[in-house]
């Protein structure tokens, strides 16, 4: 179970209204004090529908952040994709996380859904290929699989945050292109640590 913030005042968005406007919206992702502050879409039967569509489904070069079609709201690791736009919109600010000082100023990812507002702590930042094994780590079927995946990603992280997720903790992965027209990706992985 995720540790939700009990502070109702922290709720930032009217998620119910967003879903009324577009039922493919599952929530809102935000990295405080960055440009990352967007609705998140999910279309399991149309994996990249929002790659080049805005929230209303109209063509948009920048698209709208969306969750991997294989993920569900209950997945061990939910993977969100967003473009790295030259105008600093969408997930371009993730590149700042390559610098440990930037991470220290932005250690939290917020995700708000109909179920509530949840804070995730960033624990790993990696430059990887688009076919990296991490993209297939969606469900941890047992503790050993989870721990192996965490150990691997911590070993490959750009720096050590001192945070080590434990089996049962929910993960959130934000992914964007690292270099245009390349298979390089940058991921920022965060954890909601259970009590």
PDB file of C-alpha atoms in Angstrom:
ATOM      1  CA  UNK A   1       0.000   0.000   0.000  1.00  0.00           C
ATOM      2  CA  UNK A   2       1.235   3.427  -0.809  1.00  0.00           C
ATOM      3  CA  UNK A   3       1.781   5.954   1.928  1.00  0.00           C
ATOM      4  CA  UNK A   4      -0.578   8.763   1.028  1.00  0.00           C
ATOM      5  CA  UNK A   5      -0.323  12.234   2.400  1.00  0.00           C
ATOM      6  CA  UNK A   6      -3.161  12.738   4.856  1.00  0.00           C
ATOM      7  CA  UNK A   7      -3.024  16.492   4.350  1.00  0.00           C
ATOM      8  CA  UNK A   8      -6.046  17.343   2.191  1.00  0.00           C
ATOM      9  CA  UNK A   9      -4.674  20.863   1.744  1.00  0.00           C
ATOM     10  CA  UNK A  10      -1.840  19.324  -0.241  1.00  0.00           C
ATOM     11  CA  UNK A  11      -4.237  18.282  -2.978  1.00  0.00           C
ATOM     12  CA  UNK A  12      -3.303  20.461  -5.907  1.00  0.00           C
ATOM     13  CA  UNK A  13      -5.506  19.368  -8.773  1.00  0.00           C
ATOM     14  CA  UNK A  14      -9.137  18.501  -9.281  1.00  0.00           C
ATOM     15  CA  UNK A  15      -8.461  15.010 -10.621  1.00  0.00           C
ATOM     16  CA  UNK A  16     -12.175  14.211 -10.820  1.00  0.00           C
ATOM     17  CA  UNK A  17     -12.682  17.165 -13.170  1.00  0.00           C
ATOM     18  CA  UNK A  18      -9.700  16.119 -15.317  1.00  0.00           C
ATOM     19  CA  UNK A  19     -11.101  12.603 -15.673  1.00  0.00           C
ATOM     20  CA  UNK A  20     -14.529  14.024 -16.534  1.00  0.00           C
ATOM     21  CA  UNK A  21     -12.858  15.965 -19.363  1.00  0.00           C
ATOM     22  CA  UNK A  22     -10.865  12.943 -20.556  1.00  0.00           C
ATOM     23  CA  UNK A  23     -11.369   9.478 -19.066  1.00  0.00           C
ATOM     24  CA  UNK A  24      -7.911   8.442 -20.320  1.00  0.00           C
ATOM     25  CA  UNK A  25      -6.337  10.701 -17.685  1.00  0.00           C
ATOM     26  CA  UNK A  26      -5.169   8.780 -14.591  1.00  0.00           C
ATOM     27  CA  UNK A  27      -3.678  11.594 -12.540  1.00  0.00           C
ATOM     28  CA  UNK A  28      -1.170  14.432 -12.328  1.00  0.00           C
ATOM     29  CA  UNK A  29       2.624  14.247 -12.007  1.00  0.00           C
ATOM     30  CA  UNK A  30       4.745  17.090 -10.646  1.00  0.00           C
ATOM     31  CA  UNK A  31       8.391  17.618  -9.724  1.00  0.00           C
ATOM     32  CA  UNK A  32       8.107  20.752  -7.550  1.00  0.00           C
ATOM     33  CA  UNK A  33       9.988  23.837  -8.745  1.00  0.00           C
ATOM     34  CA  UNK A  34      10.532  22.436 -12.253  1.00  0.00           C
ATOM     35  CA  UNK A  35       8.483  22.585 -15.477  1.00  0.00           C
ATOM     36  CA  UNK A  36       7.303  18.997 -14.857  1.00  0.00           C
ATOM     37  CA  UNK A  37       3.674  19.588 -13.861  1.00  0.00           C
ATOM     38  CA  UNK A  38       1.306  17.663 -16.144  1.00  0.00           C
ATOM     39  CA  UNK A  39      -1.623  15.295 -16.429  1.00  0.00           C
ATOM     40  CA  UNK A  40      -0.704  11.649 -17.081  1.00  0.00           C
ATOM     41  CA  UNK A  41      -2.610   9.602 -19.639  1.00  0.00           C
ATOM     42  CA  UNK A  42      -3.046   5.817 -19.962  1.00  0.00           C
ATOM     43  CA  UNK A  43      -4.279   3.965 -23.047  1.00  0.00           C
ATOM     44  CA  UNK A  44      -3.531   0.231 -22.672  1.00  0.00           C
ATOM     45  CA  UNK A  45      -4.921  -0.618 -26.125  1.00  0.00           C
ATOM     46  CA  UNK A  46      -3.193   2.284 -27.910  1.00  0.00           C
ATOM     47  CA  UNK A  47       0.269   2.427 -26.296  1.00  0.00           C
ATOM     48  CA  UNK A  48       1.574   5.684 -27.799  1.00  0.00           C
ATOM     49  CA  UNK A  49      -1.681   7.568 -28.364  1.00  0.00           C
ATOM     50  CA  UNK A  50      -0.438  10.643 -26.466  1.00  0.00           C
ATOM     51  CA  UNK A  51       3.062  10.667 -27.951  1.00  0.00           C
ATOM     52  CA  UNK A  52       1.903  13.506 -30.221  1.00  0.00           C
ATOM     53  CA  UNK A  53      -1.483  14.479 -28.810  1.00  0.00           C
ATOM     54  CA  UNK A  54      -2.444  17.002 -26.192  1.00  0.00           C
ATOM     55  CA  UNK A  55      -4.788  16.334 -23.265  1.00  0.00           C
ATOM     56  CA  UNK A  56      -7.799  16.857 -25.558  1.00  0.00           C
ATOM     57  CA  UNK A  57      -6.534  14.364 -28.156  1.00  0.00           C
ATOM     58  CA  UNK A  58      -5.544  17.016 -30.697  1.00  0.00           C
ATOM     59  CA  UNK A  59      -2.227  16.851 -32.561  1.00  0.00           C
ATOM     60  CA  UNK A  60       0.647  18.282 -30.540  1.00  0.00           C
ATOM     61  CA  UNK A  61       4.348  17.854 -31.251  1.00  0.00           C
ATOM     62  CA  UNK A  62       5.081  17.812 -27.513  1.00  0.00           C
ATOM     63  CA  UNK A  63       2.401  15.237 -26.666  1.00  0.00           C
ATOM     64  CA  UNK A  64       1.237  14.569 -23.096  1.00  0.00           C
ATOM     65  CA  UNK A  65       3.012  12.411 -20.503  1.00  0.00           C
ATOM     66  CA  UNK A  66       1.623   8.884 -20.468  1.00  0.00           C
ATOM     67  CA  UNK A  67       2.014   5.651 -18.517  1.00  0.00           C
ATOM     68  CA  UNK A  68       3.459   2.542 -20.165  1.00  0.00           C
ATOM     69  CA  UNK A  69       0.520   0.595 -21.610  1.00  0.00           C
ATOM     70  CA  UNK A  70       1.662  -2.572 -19.770  1.00  0.00           C
ATOM     71  CA  UNK A  71       1.462  -0.853 -16.377  1.00  0.00           C
ATOM     72  CA  UNK A  72      -1.557  -0.537 -14.128  1.00  0.00           C
ATOM     73  CA  UNK A  73      -2.186   1.673 -11.130  1.00  0.00           C
ATOM     74  CA  UNK A  74      -1.142  -1.308  -8.974  1.00  0.00           C
ATOM     75  CA  UNK A  75       2.129  -2.140 -10.760  1.00  0.00           C
ATOM     76  CA  UNK A  76       5.311  -2.474  -8.715  1.00  0.00           C
ATOM     77  CA  UNK A  77       6.930   0.021 -11.104  1.00  0.00           C
ATOM     78  CA  UNK A  78       4.840   2.539 -13.008  1.00  0.00           C
ATOM     79  CA  UNK A  79       6.705   3.994 -15.990  1.00  0.00           C
ATOM     80  CA  UNK A  80       5.773   7.451 -17.312  1.00  0.00           C
ATOM     81  CA  UNK A  81       7.048   8.722 -20.653  1.00  0.00           C
ATOM     82  CA  UNK A  82       7.378  12.363 -21.655  1.00  0.00           C
ATOM     83  CA  UNK A  83       9.212  14.207 -24.411  1.00  0.00           C
ATOM     84  CA  UNK A  84      12.462  16.114 -23.933  1.00  0.00           C
ATOM     85  CA  UNK A  85      11.403  19.384 -25.587  1.00  0.00           C
ATOM     86  CA  UNK A  86      13.883  22.119 -26.516  1.00  0.00           C
ATOM     87  CA  UNK A  87      11.591  24.756 -24.986  1.00  0.00           C
ATOM     88  CA  UNK A  88      12.020  23.226 -21.501  1.00  0.00           C
ATOM     89  CA  UNK A  89       8.518  21.729 -21.423  1.00  0.00           C
ATOM     90  CA  UNK A  90       7.315  18.175 -20.790  1.00  0.00           C
ATOM     91  CA  UNK A  91      10.098  16.018 -19.254  1.00  0.00           C
ATOM     92  CA  UNK A  92      13.113  18.058 -20.436  1.00  0.00           C
ATOM     93  CA  UNK A  93      13.914  19.095 -16.847  1.00  0.00           C
ATOM     94  CA  UNK A  94      14.738  15.456 -16.051  1.00  0.00           C
ATOM     95  CA  UNK A  95      18.133  16.093 -17.652  1.00  0.00           C
ATOM     96  CA  UNK A  96      18.970  18.306 -14.685  1.00  0.00           C
ATOM     97  CA  UNK A  97      19.026  15.180 -12.521  1.00  0.00           C
ATOM     98  CA  UNK A  98      22.319  14.162 -14.122  1.00  0.00           C
ATOM     99  CA  UNK A  99      23.745  16.725 -11.678  1.00  0.00           C
ATOM    100  CA  UNK A 100      23.601  15.595  -8.046  1.00  0.00           C
ATOM    101  CA  UNK A 101      23.127  19.189  -6.823  1.00  0.00           C
ATOM    102  CA  UNK A 102      19.971  19.436  -8.955  1.00  0.00           C
ATOM    103  CA  UNK A 103      18.676  16.224  -7.372  1.00  0.00           C
ATOM    104  CA  UNK A 104      19.289  17.646  -3.898  1.00  0.00           C
ATOM    105  CA  UNK A 105      17.079  20.630  -4.791  1.00  0.00           C
ATOM    106  CA  UNK A 106      14.371  18.411  -6.342  1.00  0.00           C
ATOM    107  CA  UNK A 107      14.298  15.159  -4.331  1.00  0.00           C
ATOM    108  CA  UNK A 108      10.564  14.496  -4.643  1.00  0.00           C
ATOM    109  CA  UNK A 109       8.116  13.484  -7.383  1.00  0.00           C
ATOM    110  CA  UNK A 110       4.440  14.056  -6.614  1.00  0.00           C
ATOM    111  CA  UNK A 111       1.707  11.939  -8.173  1.00  0.00           C
ATOM    112  CA  UNK A 112      -1.939  12.689  -7.496  1.00  0.00           C
ATOM    113  CA  UNK A 113      -4.813  10.393  -8.481  1.00  0.00           C
ATOM    114  CA  UNK A 114      -8.440   9.909  -7.465  1.00  0.00           C
ATOM    115  CA  UNK A 115      -7.083   7.776  -4.601  1.00  0.00           C
ATOM    116  CA  UNK A 116      -5.000  10.616  -3.219  1.00  0.00           C
ATOM    117  CA  UNK A 117      -1.734  12.492  -3.252  1.00  0.00           C
ATOM    118  CA  UNK A 118       1.510  10.502  -2.989  1.00  0.00           C
ATOM    119  CA  UNK A 119       5.114  11.654  -2.688  1.00  0.00           C
ATOM    120  CA  UNK A 120       7.957   9.597  -4.133  1.00  0.00           C
ATOM    121  CA  UNK A 121      11.630  10.057  -3.251  1.00  0.00           C
ATOM    122  CA  UNK A 122      14.107  10.048  -6.151  1.00  0.00           C
ATOM    123  CA  UNK A 123      16.711   7.314  -5.558  1.00  0.00           C
ATOM    124  CA  UNK A 124      18.316   6.586  -8.940  1.00  0.00           C
ATOM    125  CA  UNK A 125      19.160   8.485 -12.140  1.00  0.00           C
ATOM    126  CA  UNK A 126      20.389   6.607 -15.191  1.00  0.00           C
ATOM    127  CA  UNK A 127      21.297   7.133 -18.808  1.00  0.00           C
ATOM    128  CA  UNK A 128      20.179   3.949 -20.583  1.00  0.00           C
ATOM    129  CA  UNK A 129      19.158   2.558 -23.990  1.00  0.00           C
ATOM    130  CA  UNK A 130      15.515   2.448 -25.061  1.00  0.00           C
ATOM    131  CA  UNK A 131      15.573  -1.363 -24.827  1.00  0.00           C
ATOM    132  CA  UNK A 132      17.065  -1.493 -21.322  1.00  0.00           C
ATOM    133  CA  UNK A 133      15.849  -4.304 -19.033  1.00  0.00           C
ATOM    134  CA  UNK A 134      14.433  -1.714 -16.605  1.00  0.00           C
ATOM    135  CA  UNK A 135      11.577  -1.036 -19.043  1.00  0.00           C
ATOM    136  CA  UNK A 136      10.473  -4.660 -18.597  1.00  0.00           C
ATOM    137  CA  UNK A 137      10.487  -4.440 -14.806  1.00  0.00           C
ATOM    138  CA  UNK A 138       6.836  -3.659 -14.178  1.00  0.00           C
ATOM    139  CA  UNK A 139       5.760  -6.354 -11.722  1.00  0.00           C
ATOM    140  CA  UNK A 140       7.964  -7.868  -9.047  1.00  0.00           C
ATOM    141  CA  UNK A 141       6.701 -11.408  -8.620  1.00  0.00           C
ATOM    142  CA  UNK A 142       8.754 -12.025  -5.502  1.00  0.00           C
ATOM    143  CA  UNK A 143      11.209 -10.378  -3.147  1.00  0.00           C
ATOM    144  CA  UNK A 144      14.267 -11.791  -4.888  1.00  0.00           C
ATOM    145  CA  UNK A 145      13.252 -10.371  -8.283  1.00  0.00           C
ATOM    146  CA  UNK A 146      12.528  -6.977  -6.733  1.00  0.00           C
ATOM    147  CA  UNK A 147      15.816  -6.850  -4.833  1.00  0.00           C
ATOM    148  CA  UNK A 148      17.837  -7.879  -7.900  1.00  0.00           C
ATOM    149  CA  UNK A 149      16.215  -5.161 -10.015  1.00  0.00           C
ATOM    150  CA  UNK A 150      16.866  -2.533  -7.313  1.00  0.00           C
ATOM    151  CA  UNK A 151      20.483  -3.653  -6.828  1.00  0.00           C
ATOM    152  CA  UNK A 152      21.074  -3.424 -10.583  1.00  0.00           C
ATOM    153  CA  UNK A 153      19.612   0.048 -10.928  1.00  0.00           C
ATOM    154  CA  UNK A 154      21.430   1.378  -7.866  1.00  0.00           C
ATOM    155  CA  UNK A 155      24.716   0.057  -9.230  1.00  0.00           C
ATOM    156  CA  UNK A 156      24.142   1.858 -12.531  1.00  0.00           C
ATOM    157  CA  UNK A 157      22.855   5.115 -11.043  1.00  0.00           C
ATOM    158  CA  UNK A 158      24.830   8.297 -11.732  1.00  0.00           C
ATOM    159  CA  UNK A 159      25.230   8.856  -7.974  1.00  0.00           C
ATOM    160  CA  UNK A 160      24.259   7.353  -4.633  1.00  0.00           C
ATOM    161  CA  UNK A 161      21.289   8.994  -2.900  1.00  0.00           C
ATOM    162  CA  UNK A 162      21.508   6.708   0.119  1.00  0.00           C
ATOM    163  CA  UNK A 163      17.928   5.493  -0.484  1.00  0.00           C
ATOM    164  CA  UNK A 164      17.404   1.745  -0.974  1.00  0.00           C
ATOM    165  CA  UNK A 165      13.826   0.647  -1.735  1.00  0.00           C
ATOM    166  CA  UNK A 166      12.566  -2.466   0.027  1.00  0.00           C
ATOM    167  CA  UNK A 167      10.285  -5.171  -1.349  1.00  0.00           C
ATOM    168  CA  UNK A 168       6.712  -3.861  -1.331  1.00  0.00           C
ATOM    169  CA  UNK A 169       7.693  -0.218  -1.894  1.00  0.00           C
ATOM    170  CA  UNK A 170       6.043   1.250  -5.009  1.00  0.00           C
ATOM    171  CA  UNK A 171       8.266   2.698  -7.718  1.00  0.00           C
ATOM    172  CA  UNK A 172       7.693   5.479 -10.216  1.00  0.00           C
ATOM    173  CA  UNK A 173       9.966   5.843 -13.267  1.00  0.00           C
ATOM    174  CA  UNK A 174      10.019   9.040 -15.334  1.00  0.00           C
ATOM    175  CA  UNK A 175      11.589   8.491 -18.763  1.00  0.00           C
ATOM    176  CA  UNK A 176      12.609  10.891 -21.536  1.00  0.00           C
ATOM    177  CA  UNK A 177      14.915  10.998 -24.553  1.00  0.00           C
ATOM    178  CA  UNK A 178      18.472  11.897 -23.617  1.00  0.00           C
ATOM    179  CA  UNK A 179      19.663  12.935 -27.058  1.00  0.00           C
ATOM    180  CA  UNK A 180      17.406  13.722 -30.015  1.00  0.00           C
ATOM    181  CA  UNK A 181      17.190  11.086 -32.745  1.00  0.00           C
ATOM    182  CA  UNK A 182      18.952   8.475 -30.629  1.00  0.00           C
ATOM    183  CA  UNK A 183      18.147   5.401 -28.584  1.00  0.00           C
ATOM    184  CA  UNK A 184      19.569   7.056 -25.455  1.00  0.00           C
ATOM    185  CA  UNK A 185      17.119   7.612 -22.616  1.00  0.00           C
ATOM    186  CA  UNK A 186      17.308   9.243 -19.221  1.00  0.00           C
ATOM    187  CA  UNK A 187      15.285   7.802 -16.363  1.00  0.00           C
ATOM    188  CA  UNK A 188      14.634   9.198 -12.917  1.00  0.00           C
ATOM    189  CA  UNK A 189      13.376   6.502 -10.554  1.00  0.00           C
ATOM    190  CA  UNK A 190      11.549   7.339  -7.331  1.00  0.00           C
ATOM    191  CA  UNK A 191      10.101   5.288  -4.478  1.00  0.00           C
ATOM    192  CA  UNK A 192       7.156   5.578  -2.124  1.00  0.00           C
ATOM    193  CA  UNK A 193       8.536   3.941   1.006  1.00  0.00           C
ATOM    194  CA  UNK A 194       5.983   2.013   3.025  1.00  0.00           C
ATOM    195  CA  UNK A 195       5.830   2.666   6.761  1.00  0.00           C
TER     196      UNK A 195
END
